[in-house]
Short mmCIF file of C-alpha atoms in Angstrom, two decimals:
data_model
loop_
_atom_site.label_atom_id
_atom_site.label_comp_id
_atom_site.label_asym_id
_atom_site.label_seq_id
_atom_site.Cartn_x
_atom_site.Cartn_y
_atom_site.Cartn_z
CA UNK A 1 -34.97 -74.12 18.43
CA UNK A 2 -32.07 -76.11 17.08
CA UNK A 3 -29.46 -74.04 15.45
CA UNK A 4 -26.80 -75.67 13.52
CA UNK A 5 -24.16 -73.02 13.26
CA UNK A 6 -22.10 -74.29 10.42
CA UNK A 7 -21.04 -70.76 9.64
CA UNK A 8 -18.72 -70.94 12.61
CA UNK A 9 -17.20 -74.14 11.21
CA UNK A 10 -15.83 -72.08 8.39
CA UNK A 11 -14.52 -69.54 10.84
CA UNK A 12 -12.80 -72.29 12.76
CA UNK A 13 -11.24 -73.63 9.54
CA UNK A 14 -10.04 -70.10 8.77
CA UNK A 15 -8.26 -70.23 12.15
CA UNK A 16 -6.77 -73.50 11.08
CA UNK A 17 -5.53 -71.93 7.85
CA UNK A 18 -3.91 -69.15 9.85
CA UNK A 19 -2.17 -71.68 12.02
CA UNK A 20 -0.92 -73.58 8.95
CA UNK A 21 0.28 -70.29 7.54
CA UNK A 22 2.11 -69.65 10.77
CA UNK A 23 3.68 -73.10 10.64
CA UNK A 24 5.13 -72.01 7.30
CA UNK A 25 6.34 -68.70 8.70
CA UNK A 26 3.90 -66.53 6.83
CA UNK A 27 3.35 -64.42 9.94
CA UNK A 28 6.92 -63.14 9.48
CA UNK A 29 7.66 -60.75 6.68
CA UNK A 30 9.39 -62.58 3.86
CA UNK A 31 11.86 -59.75 3.57
CA UNK A 32 13.41 -60.92 6.88
CA UNK A 33 13.53 -64.54 5.87
CA UNK A 34 15.89 -65.93 3.31
CA UNK A 35 13.28 -65.83 0.55
CA UNK A 36 13.24 -64.39 -2.93
CA UNK A 37 11.47 -61.01 -3.24
CA UNK A 38 8.83 -62.79 -5.42
CA UNK A 39 8.17 -65.44 -2.77
CA UNK A 40 8.00 -62.85 -0.07
CA UNK A 41 5.42 -60.84 -1.92
CA UNK A 42 3.19 -63.79 -2.77
CA UNK A 43 3.24 -64.81 0.88
CA UNK A 44 2.23 -61.28 1.89
CA UNK A 45 -0.85 -61.53 -0.30
CA UNK A 46 -1.89 -64.82 1.26
CA UNK A 47 -1.14 -63.78 4.83
CA UNK A 48 -3.18 -60.57 4.51
CA UNK A 49 -5.99 -62.41 2.87
CA UNK A 50 -6.21 -64.86 5.77
CA UNK A 51 -6.17 -62.22 8.51
CA UNK A 52 -8.73 -59.93 6.82
CA UNK A 53 -10.99 -62.90 6.31
CA UNK A 54 -10.80 -63.63 9.95
CA UNK A 55 -12.03 -60.13 10.73
CA UNK A 56 -15.22 -60.74 8.73
CA UNK A 57 -16.32 -63.06 11.44
CA UNK A 58 -18.10 -60.10 13.02
CA UNK A 59 -20.64 -59.91 10.31
CA UNK A 60 -20.63 -63.47 9.08
CA UNK A 61 -20.91 -65.28 12.41
CA UNK A 62 -21.71 -62.62 14.97
CA UNK A 63 -18.24 -62.89 16.55
CA UNK A 64 -15.80 -60.20 17.28
CA UNK A 65 -12.25 -60.61 18.25
CA UNK A 66 -10.26 -58.06 20.08
CA UNK A 67 -6.85 -59.56 19.45
CA UNK A 68 -6.78 -59.47 15.75
CA UNK A 69 -3.57 -59.83 13.83
CA UNK A 70 -4.74 -57.02 11.56
CA UNK A 71 -3.27 -54.36 13.81
CA UNK A 72 -0.32 -56.25 15.12
CA UNK A 73 1.06 -58.20 12.22
CA UNK A 74 4.62 -57.31 11.29
CA UNK A 75 4.14 -58.48 7.73
CA UNK A 76 4.20 -55.59 5.25
CA UNK A 77 0.98 -55.26 3.22
CA UNK A 78 1.21 -56.38 -0.42
CA UNK A 79 2.42 -53.95 -3.08
CA UNK A 80 0.13 -52.05 -5.41
CA UNK A 81 1.43 -53.80 -8.53
CA UNK A 82 0.09 -55.94 -11.31
CA UNK A 83 1.02 -59.60 -11.71
CA UNK A 84 3.11 -58.72 -14.80
CA UNK A 85 5.35 -56.54 -12.60
CA UNK A 86 6.35 -59.61 -10.60
CA UNK A 87 8.23 -62.64 -11.69
CA UNK A 88 10.12 -65.35 -9.81
CA UNK A 89 13.54 -64.13 -10.93
CA UNK A 90 13.30 -60.46 -9.92
CA UNK A 91 16.19 -59.33 -7.73
CA UNK A 92 14.14 -56.73 -5.93
CA UNK A 93 10.59 -55.75 -5.80
CA UNK A 94 9.34 -52.98 -8.12
CA UNK A 95 8.11 -49.70 -6.64
CA UNK A 96 4.39 -49.58 -5.93
CA UNK A 97 2.35 -48.19 -8.84
CA UNK A 98 0.47 -44.94 -8.62
CA UNK A 99 -2.42 -46.09 -10.79
CA UNK A 100 -5.05 -48.81 -10.38
CA UNK A 101 -3.72 -52.35 -10.37
CA UNK A 102 -5.01 -55.83 -9.77
CA UNK A 103 -4.12 -55.33 -6.10
CA UNK A 104 -5.79 -51.98 -5.46
CA UNK A 105 -9.12 -53.33 -4.37
CA UNK A 106 -7.31 -55.79 -2.09
CA UNK A 107 -5.47 -52.89 -0.49
CA UNK A 108 -8.74 -51.05 0.02
CA UNK A 109 -10.05 -54.15 1.76
CA UNK A 110 -7.14 -54.16 4.09
CA UNK A 111 -7.76 -50.50 5.06
CA UNK A 112 -11.44 -51.15 5.71
CA UNK A 113 -10.73 -54.28 7.75
CA UNK A 114 -8.08 -52.46 9.78
CA UNK A 115 -10.43 -49.57 10.49
CA UNK A 116 -13.10 -52.06 11.52
CA UNK A 117 -10.67 -53.72 13.88
CA UNK A 118 -9.69 -50.37 15.41
CA UNK A 119 -13.32 -49.62 16.04
CA UNK A 120 -13.76 -52.92 17.83
CA UNK A 121 -10.88 -52.15 20.04
CA UNK A 122 -12.12 -48.63 20.82
CA UNK A 123 -15.47 -50.10 21.65
CA UNK A 124 -14.00 -52.70 23.93
CA UNK A 125 -11.70 -50.35 25.78
CA UNK A 126 -13.88 -47.29 26.33
CA UNK A 127 -16.48 -47.26 29.10
CA UNK A 128 -20.17 -47.42 28.28
CA UNK A 129 -20.74 -43.74 28.69
CA UNK A 130 -17.52 -42.43 27.31
CA UNK A 131 -18.33 -39.41 25.25
CA UNK A 132 -14.91 -39.56 23.73
CA UNK A 133 -15.64 -42.80 21.97
CA UNK A 134 -17.87 -41.22 19.30
CA UNK A 135 -15.23 -38.67 18.34
CA UNK A 136 -12.61 -41.47 18.23
CA UNK A 137 -14.98 -43.46 16.04
CA UNK A 138 -15.59 -40.59 13.72
CA UNK A 139 -11.86 -40.03 13.44
CA UNK A 140 -11.16 -43.63 12.49
CA UNK A 141 -13.94 -43.58 9.95
CA UNK A 142 -12.71 -40.26 8.49
CA UNK A 143 -9.24 -41.53 8.10
CA UNK A 144 -10.39 -44.71 6.47
CA UNK A 145 -12.59 -42.83 4.07
CA UNK A 146 -9.72 -40.60 3.10
CA UNK A 147 -7.40 -43.56 2.48
CA UNK A 148 -10.03 -45.34 0.46
CA UNK A 149 -10.84 -42.27 -1.56
CA UNK A 150 -7.16 -41.75 -2.40
CA UNK A 151 -7.11 -45.23 -3.92
CA UNK A 152 -10.49 -44.96 -5.54
CA UNK A 153 -9.45 -41.90 -7.46
CA UNK A 154 -7.15 -44.06 -9.55
CA UNK A 155 -9.89 -46.03 -11.20
CA UNK A 156 -11.23 -46.00 -14.78
CA UNK A 157 -14.99 -46.03 -14.78
CA UNK A 158 -15.11 -47.68 -18.15
CA UNK A 159 -13.56 -50.89 -16.92
CA UNK A 160 -16.19 -53.09 -15.27
CA UNK A 161 -13.73 -54.56 -12.79
CA UNK A 162 -12.83 -51.06 -11.54
CA UNK A 163 -16.41 -49.92 -11.44
CA UNK A 164 -17.37 -52.96 -9.40
CA UNK A 165 -14.48 -52.50 -7.00
CA UNK A 166 -15.17 -48.82 -6.48
CA UNK A 167 -18.83 -49.33 -5.93
CA UNK A 168 -18.09 -52.07 -3.37
CA UNK A 169 -15.44 -50.04 -1.66
CA UNK A 170 -17.59 -46.90 -1.16
CA UNK A 171 -20.37 -49.07 -0.03
CA UNK A 172 -18.23 -50.91 2.56
CA UNK A 173 -17.14 -47.58 3.98
CA UNK A 174 -20.74 -46.32 4.31
CA UNK A 175 -21.81 -49.53 5.92
CA UNK A 176 -19.02 -49.60 8.46
CA UNK A 177 -19.81 -45.97 9.36
CA UNK A 178 -23.53 -46.60 9.79
CA UNK A 179 -23.27 -49.84 11.81
CA UNK A 180 -20.62 -48.67 14.14
CA UNK A 181 -22.34 -45.35 14.75
CA UNK A 182 -25.47 -47.15 15.82
CA UNK A 183 -23.48 -49.57 17.97
CA UNK A 184 -21.58 -46.77 19.72
CA UNK A 185 -24.76 -44.81 20.33
CA UNK A 186 -26.40 -47.85 21.74
CA UNK A 187 -23.62 -48.43 24.20
CA UNK A 188 -23.72 -44.80 25.27
CA UNK A 189 -27.41 -44.82 25.99
CA UNK A 190 -28.36 -48.14 27.43
CA UNK A 191 -32.05 -48.70 27.95
CA UNK A 192 -34.84 -48.06 25.50
CA UNK A 193 -33.52 -47.37 22.03
CA UNK A 194 -36.56 -46.16 20.18
CA UNK A 195 -34.75 -42.86 19.62
CA UNK A 196 -32.35 -44.73 17.36
CA UNK A 197 -35.18 -45.54 15.05
CA UNK A 198 -35.19 -42.20 13.23
CA UNK A 199 -36.30 -41.61 9.68
CA UNK A 200 -32.78 -40.31 9.07
CA UNK A 201 -31.25 -43.63 10.10
CA UNK A 202 -33.75 -45.61 8.07
CA UNK A 203 -33.02 -43.55 4.98
CA UNK A 204 -29.27 -44.01 5.48
CA UNK A 205 -29.74 -47.79 5.85
CA UNK A 206 -31.85 -47.91 2.70
CA UNK A 207 -29.33 -45.92 0.76
CA UNK A 208 -26.68 -48.44 1.72
CA UNK A 209 -28.77 -51.49 0.86
CA UNK A 210 -30.62 -50.36 -2.27
CA UNK A 211 -27.68 -49.84 -4.63
CA UNK A 212 -26.81 -53.48 -4.24
CA UNK A 213 -29.95 -54.32 -6.10
CA UNK A 214 -30.06 -51.52 -8.66
CA UNK A 215 -26.39 -51.42 -9.70
CA UNK A 216 -26.02 -55.17 -9.99
CA UNK A 217 -29.23 -55.68 -11.94
CA UNK A 218 -29.40 -52.56 -14.08
CA UNK A 219 -25.78 -52.21 -15.08
CA UNK A 220 -25.21 -54.77 -17.79
CA UNK A 221 -21.47 -54.54 -17.47
CA UNK A 222 -21.70 -55.57 -13.85
CA UNK A 223 -23.85 -58.64 -14.51
CA UNK A 224 -20.80 -60.84 -14.40
CA UNK A 225 -20.39 -59.89 -10.77
CA UNK A 226 -23.88 -60.40 -9.60
CA UNK A 227 -22.73 -63.34 -7.56
CA UNK A 228 -20.79 -61.09 -5.27
CA UNK A 229 -23.99 -59.96 -3.65
CA UNK A 230 -24.93 -63.49 -2.93
CA UNK A 231 -21.62 -64.47 -1.50
CA UNK A 232 -21.74 -61.67 0.97
CA UNK A 233 -25.29 -61.33 2.24
CA UNK A 234 -25.92 -58.20 4.30
CA UNK A 235 -27.13 -59.02 7.75
CA UNK A 236 -26.32 -55.94 9.70
CA UNK A 237 -28.06 -53.32 7.61
CA UNK A 238 -30.98 -55.64 6.97
CA UNK A 239 -31.29 -56.20 10.66
CA UNK A 240 -31.42 -52.45 11.32
CA UNK A 241 -34.17 -52.01 8.78
CA UNK A 242 -36.26 -54.82 10.24
CA UNK A 243 -35.74 -53.66 13.75
CA UNK A 244 -36.78 -50.17 12.72
CA UNK A 245 -39.95 -51.50 11.10
CA UNK A 246 -40.78 -53.21 14.37
CA UNK A 247 -40.15 -50.17 16.51
CA UNK A 248 -41.57 -47.63 14.10
CA UNK A 249 -43.87 -49.35 11.68
CA UNK A 250 -44.93 -46.01 10.13
CA UNK A 251 -43.06 -43.21 8.48
CA UNK A 252 -42.14 -41.69 5.16
CA UNK A 253 -39.70 -44.39 4.18
CA UNK A 254 -41.50 -47.41 5.38
CA UNK A 255 -42.86 -48.60 2.06
CA UNK A 256 -39.37 -48.24 0.57
CA UNK A 257 -38.03 -50.27 3.42
CA UNK A 258 -40.48 -53.06 2.84
CA UNK A 259 -39.47 -53.20 -0.73
CA UNK A 260 -35.88 -53.71 0.26
CA UNK A 261 -36.76 -56.33 2.86
CA UNK A 262 -38.73 -58.30 0.36
CA UNK A 263 -35.82 -58.20 -2.13
CA UNK A 264 -33.32 -59.29 0.48
CA UNK A 265 -35.47 -62.15 1.60
CA UNK A 266 -36.30 -63.31 -1.94
CA UNK A 267 -32.79 -63.13 -3.10
CA UNK A 268 -30.02 -62.82 -0.67
CA UNK A 269 -30.70 -64.84 2.39
CA UNK A 270 -30.77 -68.59 2.56
CA UNK A 271 -34.20 -69.98 2.93
CA UNK A 272 -35.51 -72.00 5.80
CA UNK A 273 -34.80 -75.29 4.18
CA UNK A 274 -31.09 -74.96 4.14
CA UNK A 275 -28.73 -75.20 6.99
CA UNK A 276 -26.54 -72.18 7.34
CA UNK A 277 -25.60 -69.24 9.36
CA UNK A 278 -28.28 -70.42 11.69
CA UNK A 279 -28.30 -67.73 14.28
CA UNK A 280 -28.30 -64.66 12.14
CA UNK A 281 -30.75 -65.81 9.52
CA UNK A 282 -33.02 -67.10 12.22
CA UNK A 283 -32.99 -63.75 13.96
CA UNK A 284 -33.64 -61.91 10.70
CA UNK A 285 -36.47 -64.25 9.87
CA UNK A 286 -38.00 -63.79 13.28
CA UNK A 287 -37.66 -60.03 13.09
CA UNK A 288 -39.38 -60.09 9.75
CA UNK A 289 -42.29 -62.16 11.12
CA UNK A 290 -42.61 -59.64 13.93
CA UNK A 291 -42.50 -56.64 11.54
CA UNK A 292 -45.07 -58.21 9.29
CA UNK A 293 -47.40 -58.92 12.19
CA UNK A 294 -47.06 -55.35 13.35
CA UNK A 295 -47.79 -54.00 9.90
CA UNK A 296 -50.90 -56.14 9.53
CA UNK A 297 -52.23 -55.38 12.95
CA UNK A 298 -51.65 -51.71 12.32
CA UNK A 299 -53.52 -51.90 9.08
CA UNK A 300 -56.36 -53.72 10.70
CA UNK A 301 -56.66 -51.19 13.49
CA UNK A 302 -56.58 -48.38 11.01
CA UNK A 303 -59.25 -49.92 8.83
CA UNK A 304 -61.60 -50.52 11.81
CA UNK A 305 -60.75 -47.01 12.97
CA UNK A 306 -61.78 -45.58 9.71
CA UNK A 307 -65.02 -47.62 9.72
CA UNK A 308 -65.88 -46.12 13.01
CA UNK A 309 -64.89 -42.66 11.83
CA UNK A 310 -67.10 -42.91 8.83
CA UNK A 311 -69.99 -42.73 11.30
CA UNK A 312 -69.11 -39.39 12.91
CA UNK A 313 -67.77 -37.46 10.05
CA UNK A 314 -66.45 -34.02 10.92
CA UNK A 315 -64.16 -34.88 13.81
CA UNK A 316 -62.62 -37.72 11.95
CA UNK A 317 -61.79 -35.83 8.84
CA UNK A 318 -60.34 -33.08 10.93
CA UNK A 319 -58.12 -35.57 12.51
CA UNK A 320 -57.20 -37.06 9.14
CA UNK A 321 -56.23 -33.61 7.88
CA UNK A 322 -54.22 -32.95 11.03
CA UNK A 323 -51.89 -35.72 10.16
CA UNK A 324 -50.92 -38.91 11.80
CA UNK A 325 -49.37 -37.65 15.02
CA UNK A 326 -50.82 -38.58 18.36
CA UNK A 327 -53.22 -41.30 17.25
CA UNK A 328 -50.53 -43.30 15.50
CA UNK A 329 -48.05 -42.84 18.23
CA UNK A 330 -50.42 -44.33 20.72
CA UNK A 331 -51.15 -47.17 18.38
CA UNK A 332 -47.46 -47.83 18.08
CA UNK A 333 -47.23 -47.90 21.86
CA UNK A 334 -49.98 -50.43 22.04
CA UNK A 335 -48.30 -52.60 19.46
CA UNK A 336 -44.96 -52.33 21.13
CA UNK A 337 -46.60 -53.58 24.30
CA UNK A 338 -47.64 -56.66 22.34
CA UNK A 339 -44.16 -57.08 21.10
CA UNK A 340 -42.55 -56.94 24.45
CA UNK A 341 -44.73 -59.77 25.56
CA UNK A 342 -44.22 -61.68 22.34
CA UNK A 343 -43.55 -65.34 22.58
CA UNK A 344 -40.52 -65.70 20.40
CA UNK A 345 -38.29 -68.39 21.63
CA UNK A 346 -35.40 -66.01 22.00
CA UNK A 347 -35.29 -62.47 23.15
CA UNK A 348 -35.04 -59.91 20.50
CA UNK A 349 -36.72 -57.31 22.67
CA UNK A 350 -37.77 -54.55 20.44
CA UNK A 351 -36.32 -51.81 22.65
CA UNK A 352 -32.86 -52.89 21.78
CA UNK A 353 -31.33 -53.17 18.35
CA UNK A 354 -30.13 -56.71 18.82
CA UNK A 355 -26.44 -56.82 19.04
CA UNK A 356 -24.65 -59.68 17.33
CA UNK A 357 -22.54 -60.42 20.30
CA UNK A 358 -25.64 -60.87 22.47
CA UNK A 359 -27.15 -63.07 19.82
CA UNK A 360 -23.96 -65.02 19.52
CA UNK A 361 -23.92 -65.64 23.22
CA UNK A 362 -27.47 -66.81 23.16
CA UNK A 363 -27.10 -69.04 20.19
CA UNK A 364 -23.74 -70.60 20.43
CA UNK A 365 -23.18 -73.52 22.65
CA UNK A 366 -22.78 -72.60 26.26
CA UNK A 367 -19.72 -70.95 27.47
CA UNK A 368 -17.74 -71.02 24.27
CA UNK A 369 -15.19 -68.36 24.68
CA UNK A 370 -15.48 -66.25 21.51
CA UNK A 371 -18.54 -64.14 22.04
CA UNK A 372 -16.75 -61.27 23.70
CA UNK A 373 -16.09 -57.85 22.32
CA UNK A 374 -18.95 -55.60 21.33
CA UNK B 1 -39.94 -75.13 -3.99
CA UNK B 2 -37.97 -78.27 -3.89
CA UNK B 3 -35.01 -78.96 -1.70
CA UNK B 4 -32.12 -81.12 -2.61
CA UNK B 5 -31.99 -84.03 -0.20
CA UNK B 6 -28.29 -83.37 0.25
CA UNK B 7 -28.59 -79.84 1.68
CA UNK B 8 -31.45 -80.24 4.06
CA UNK B 9 -32.52 -78.98 7.40
CA UNK B 10 -30.28 -79.77 10.28
CA UNK B 11 -27.13 -79.62 8.31
CA UNK B 12 -25.24 -82.02 10.49
CA UNK B 13 -25.43 -84.61 7.72
CA UNK B 14 -24.89 -82.11 4.85
CA UNK B 15 -22.20 -83.22 2.50
CA UNK B 16 -21.29 -79.54 2.26
CA UNK B 17 -20.18 -79.50 5.81
CA UNK B 18 -16.95 -77.68 6.40
CA UNK B 19 -15.51 -80.54 8.46
CA UNK B 20 -14.69 -82.57 5.37
CA UNK B 21 -11.43 -80.67 5.16
CA UNK B 22 -10.21 -82.94 7.91
CA UNK B 23 -10.98 -86.11 6.00
CA UNK B 24 -9.02 -89.24 6.21
CA UNK B 25 -7.27 -90.23 3.04
CA UNK B 26 -9.03 -92.90 0.89
CA UNK B 27 -6.40 -93.98 -1.57
CA UNK B 28 -8.83 -95.91 -3.67
CA UNK B 29 -10.24 -92.50 -4.72
CA UNK B 30 -7.99 -91.01 -7.41
CA UNK B 31 -7.98 -87.20 -7.19
CA UNK B 32 -7.56 -86.97 -11.00
CA UNK B 33 -11.05 -88.56 -11.39
CA UNK B 34 -12.61 -85.50 -9.75
CA UNK B 35 -11.66 -83.09 -12.57
CA UNK B 36 -14.29 -82.03 -15.15
CA UNK B 37 -13.63 -82.54 -18.87
CA UNK B 38 -10.67 -80.48 -19.97
CA UNK B 39 -12.57 -77.94 -21.98
CA UNK B 40 -14.86 -77.32 -18.97
CA UNK B 41 -11.81 -76.99 -16.72
CA UNK B 42 -10.25 -74.39 -19.03
CA UNK B 43 -13.48 -72.42 -19.11
CA UNK B 44 -13.76 -72.48 -15.32
CA UNK B 45 -10.19 -71.22 -14.95
CA UNK B 46 -10.74 -68.40 -17.40
CA UNK B 47 -13.90 -67.31 -15.63
CA UNK B 48 -12.04 -67.35 -12.38
CA UNK B 49 -9.32 -65.10 -13.76
CA UNK B 50 -11.79 -62.61 -15.22
CA UNK B 51 -14.58 -62.45 -12.68
CA UNK B 52 -13.41 -63.92 -9.43
CA UNK B 53 -9.74 -63.40 -8.80
CA UNK B 54 -9.28 -60.27 -6.75
CA UNK B 55 -13.02 -59.79 -6.25
CA UNK B 56 -13.61 -61.57 -3.01
CA UNK B 57 -11.34 -60.96 -0.12
CA UNK B 58 -7.81 -60.33 -1.47
CA UNK B 59 -6.27 -61.21 -4.73
CA UNK B 60 -4.14 -64.26 -3.91
CA UNK B 61 -2.84 -65.77 -7.08
CA UNK B 62 0.00 -64.61 -9.32
CA UNK B 63 -1.57 -65.52 -12.60
CA UNK B 64 1.51 -65.86 -14.78
CA UNK B 65 3.06 -68.49 -12.56
CA UNK B 66 -0.09 -70.08 -11.20
CA UNK B 67 -1.65 -70.60 -14.60
CA UNK B 68 1.25 -72.93 -15.44
CA UNK B 69 0.36 -75.13 -12.47
CA UNK B 70 -3.34 -75.04 -13.41
CA UNK B 71 -2.88 -75.80 -17.09
CA UNK B 72 -0.33 -78.64 -16.46
CA UNK B 73 -2.69 -80.22 -13.99
CA UNK B 74 -5.67 -79.90 -16.31
CA UNK B 75 -3.72 -81.33 -19.22
CA UNK B 76 -2.12 -84.20 -17.32
CA UNK B 77 -4.02 -84.82 -14.07
CA UNK B 78 -2.62 -88.24 -13.38
CA UNK B 79 0.62 -87.84 -11.44
CA UNK B 80 0.32 -84.06 -10.88
CA UNK B 81 1.26 -82.88 -7.43
CA UNK B 82 -1.59 -83.09 -4.96
CA UNK B 83 -1.44 -79.43 -3.98
CA UNK B 84 -1.82 -78.49 -7.65
CA UNK B 85 -4.91 -80.66 -7.76
CA UNK B 86 -6.16 -78.94 -4.67
CA UNK B 87 -5.71 -75.49 -6.26
CA UNK B 88 -7.52 -76.59 -9.44
CA UNK B 89 -10.43 -78.10 -7.53
CA UNK B 90 -10.73 -75.07 -5.22
CA UNK B 91 -10.84 -72.80 -8.28
CA UNK B 92 -13.43 -75.06 -9.98
CA UNK B 93 -15.51 -75.00 -6.86
CA UNK B 94 -15.31 -71.26 -6.49
CA UNK B 95 -16.14 -70.52 -10.12
CA UNK B 96 -19.04 -72.93 -10.13
CA UNK B 97 -20.49 -71.09 -7.18
CA UNK B 98 -20.35 -67.78 -9.05
CA UNK B 99 -22.11 -68.98 -12.16
CA UNK B 100 -25.79 -68.38 -12.71
CA UNK B 101 -27.81 -71.55 -12.50
CA UNK B 102 -28.43 -71.86 -16.25
CA UNK B 103 -24.80 -70.99 -17.07
CA UNK B 104 -23.71 -73.69 -14.67
CA UNK B 105 -25.92 -76.26 -16.31
CA UNK B 106 -24.85 -75.29 -19.80
CA UNK B 107 -21.18 -75.50 -18.94
CA UNK B 108 -21.11 -78.45 -16.61
CA UNK B 109 -23.95 -80.44 -18.17
CA UNK B 110 -24.97 -81.50 -14.76
CA UNK B 111 -26.70 -80.08 -11.75
CA UNK B 112 -24.54 -77.64 -9.92
CA UNK B 113 -24.81 -79.31 -6.52
CA UNK B 114 -23.54 -82.59 -7.94
CA UNK B 115 -20.50 -80.92 -9.50
CA UNK B 116 -19.84 -78.86 -6.39
CA UNK B 117 -19.86 -81.93 -4.27
CA UNK B 118 -17.49 -83.67 -6.62
CA UNK B 119 -15.02 -80.82 -6.55
CA UNK B 120 -15.35 -80.63 -2.81
CA UNK B 121 -14.65 -84.35 -2.22
CA UNK B 122 -11.77 -84.21 -4.66
CA UNK B 123 -10.29 -81.26 -2.86
CA UNK B 124 -10.65 -82.91 0.56
CA UNK B 125 -8.96 -86.00 -0.76
CA UNK B 126 -6.15 -83.99 -2.31
CA UNK B 127 -5.46 -82.48 1.11
CA UNK B 128 -5.84 -85.78 2.93
CA UNK B 129 -3.67 -87.80 0.58
CA UNK B 130 -1.09 -85.05 0.50
CA UNK B 131 -0.88 -85.01 4.31
CA UNK B 132 -1.61 -81.29 4.10
CA UNK B 133 -1.92 -80.67 7.83
CA UNK B 134 1.57 -81.81 8.51
CA UNK B 135 3.13 -80.84 5.26
CA UNK B 136 1.47 -77.66 4.12
CA UNK B 137 2.56 -75.93 0.90
CA UNK B 138 1.92 -72.40 -0.30
CA UNK B 139 -0.11 -73.75 -3.21
CA UNK B 140 -2.18 -75.98 -0.90
CA UNK B 141 -2.82 -72.99 1.40
CA UNK B 142 -3.97 -70.95 -1.65
CA UNK B 143 -6.41 -73.72 -2.37
CA UNK B 144 -7.70 -73.79 1.22
CA UNK B 145 -8.03 -69.99 1.28
CA UNK B 146 -10.02 -69.84 -1.93
CA UNK B 147 -12.20 -72.77 -0.95
CA UNK B 148 -13.08 -71.34 2.47
CA UNK B 149 -14.34 -68.09 0.90
CA UNK B 150 -16.77 -70.01 -1.28
CA UNK B 151 -17.71 -72.76 1.12
CA UNK B 152 -19.74 -70.32 3.11
CA UNK B 153 -21.72 -69.63 -0.02
CA UNK B 154 -23.31 -72.97 -0.53
CA UNK B 155 -25.35 -72.34 2.55
CA UNK B 156 -26.70 -69.12 1.13
CA UNK B 157 -27.56 -70.66 -2.21
CA UNK B 158 -30.76 -71.96 -0.78
CA UNK B 159 -33.05 -73.50 -3.36
CA UNK B 160 -30.81 -72.62 -6.22
CA UNK B 161 -28.31 -75.26 -5.21
CA UNK B 162 -30.45 -77.92 -6.81
#
């Protein structure tokens, strides 16, 4: 399979942009250079934009970096002020505002990106079985949630820009919590991961993904922002849902899950005709094919099973009344057997929730150095 | 479902490739020619301010000072500094991406992919002709930062890029 990974081209260019910024001294806080307060502040915005963008590589391209500038940069974060509070001739910067400003959402972004980076580093430094890592993770998430909530409290629900920002912010927090919790559990329990495919996890994933469709389509005031969903397609959560459907094709939330999957694929992901984030979309598409095949074969087996049962009535109906338990479990086992032996041209073994770094290693040209980390 | 010939399969020949940012200067191409009609340009800028600035990644621009650069370049593109051109074209590119397909057609009077490509080539030429790699400016870097956020989007547009 030929994968043209042009997504990483953008990541590379982002690195170039950071280099250019460094050549202009943006990596040093403007307050320590002979710059006007205004210039220094504008440079802070740009610098923090570039380094938080870089940290998105994890989701966009399946790459994770453990030496991010996010945690080491000496540049002060930008102030929570509106543009009208700044002008080129100010002698000193105003105090940060307490209320919501044009920069508040940006500052929330920085907090989330920094927490994400901390988690990458905890993950990279703690051993596979470290039981401390989950409590460290929960602590980082808790602190981030608190910081974000402090800022979110400032918003005015009536203003669409605020509403949009708050909804995105809460959603980013939930997503980071969910994804990293699964990743940390996975590393703690290597081997078969079916036990990660719980109804509880699936419900949580759906509750993260679904509002993206409902809020943006049902809230008329948010229509103007419907593009945001397309600019940031959600790979990780979608991948969990698809993986879950492969491992556990039945359960109380399965039909809800299929609805979301269909929406994502009809709307959010690039289609097979375009070049793009090759690796991830290809993996999602393959997972979907697998999940669909599983669902169909399950349906087929159930129908033929029912036909047979129609012949010897009493036992069959007793079993029906008794619920789905043992019979369906064994069916799932059979199906999973098929899956393990599946002939996909890359390994997305259904016992493991595929990890982007593994995928990145498999997809990106041999031996390129940036697939480390998680 | 039809596919635009320009955005097809392997991608290596896609004109939306990120690598265009490292273009060589072609001085026969005047950057000013890549701007849309003025009323369209103003609309795109206003949409950017309302719907886009501060919504993806971080808020970068300082509107009161940057709008002066934008409006001067829109009004008098010939002879405007190349980094101001770059900023305008990056903003046009970004905003065009965020429009719904029918809005884009109404406003631009042309298929979105054609316009996007025009903005993209104009931006790349503004960088190349301005020797941006060796002589970066803050405004040029703003342009690059905005452009890079939205460049990733064209690949997710799928069939709607037509």
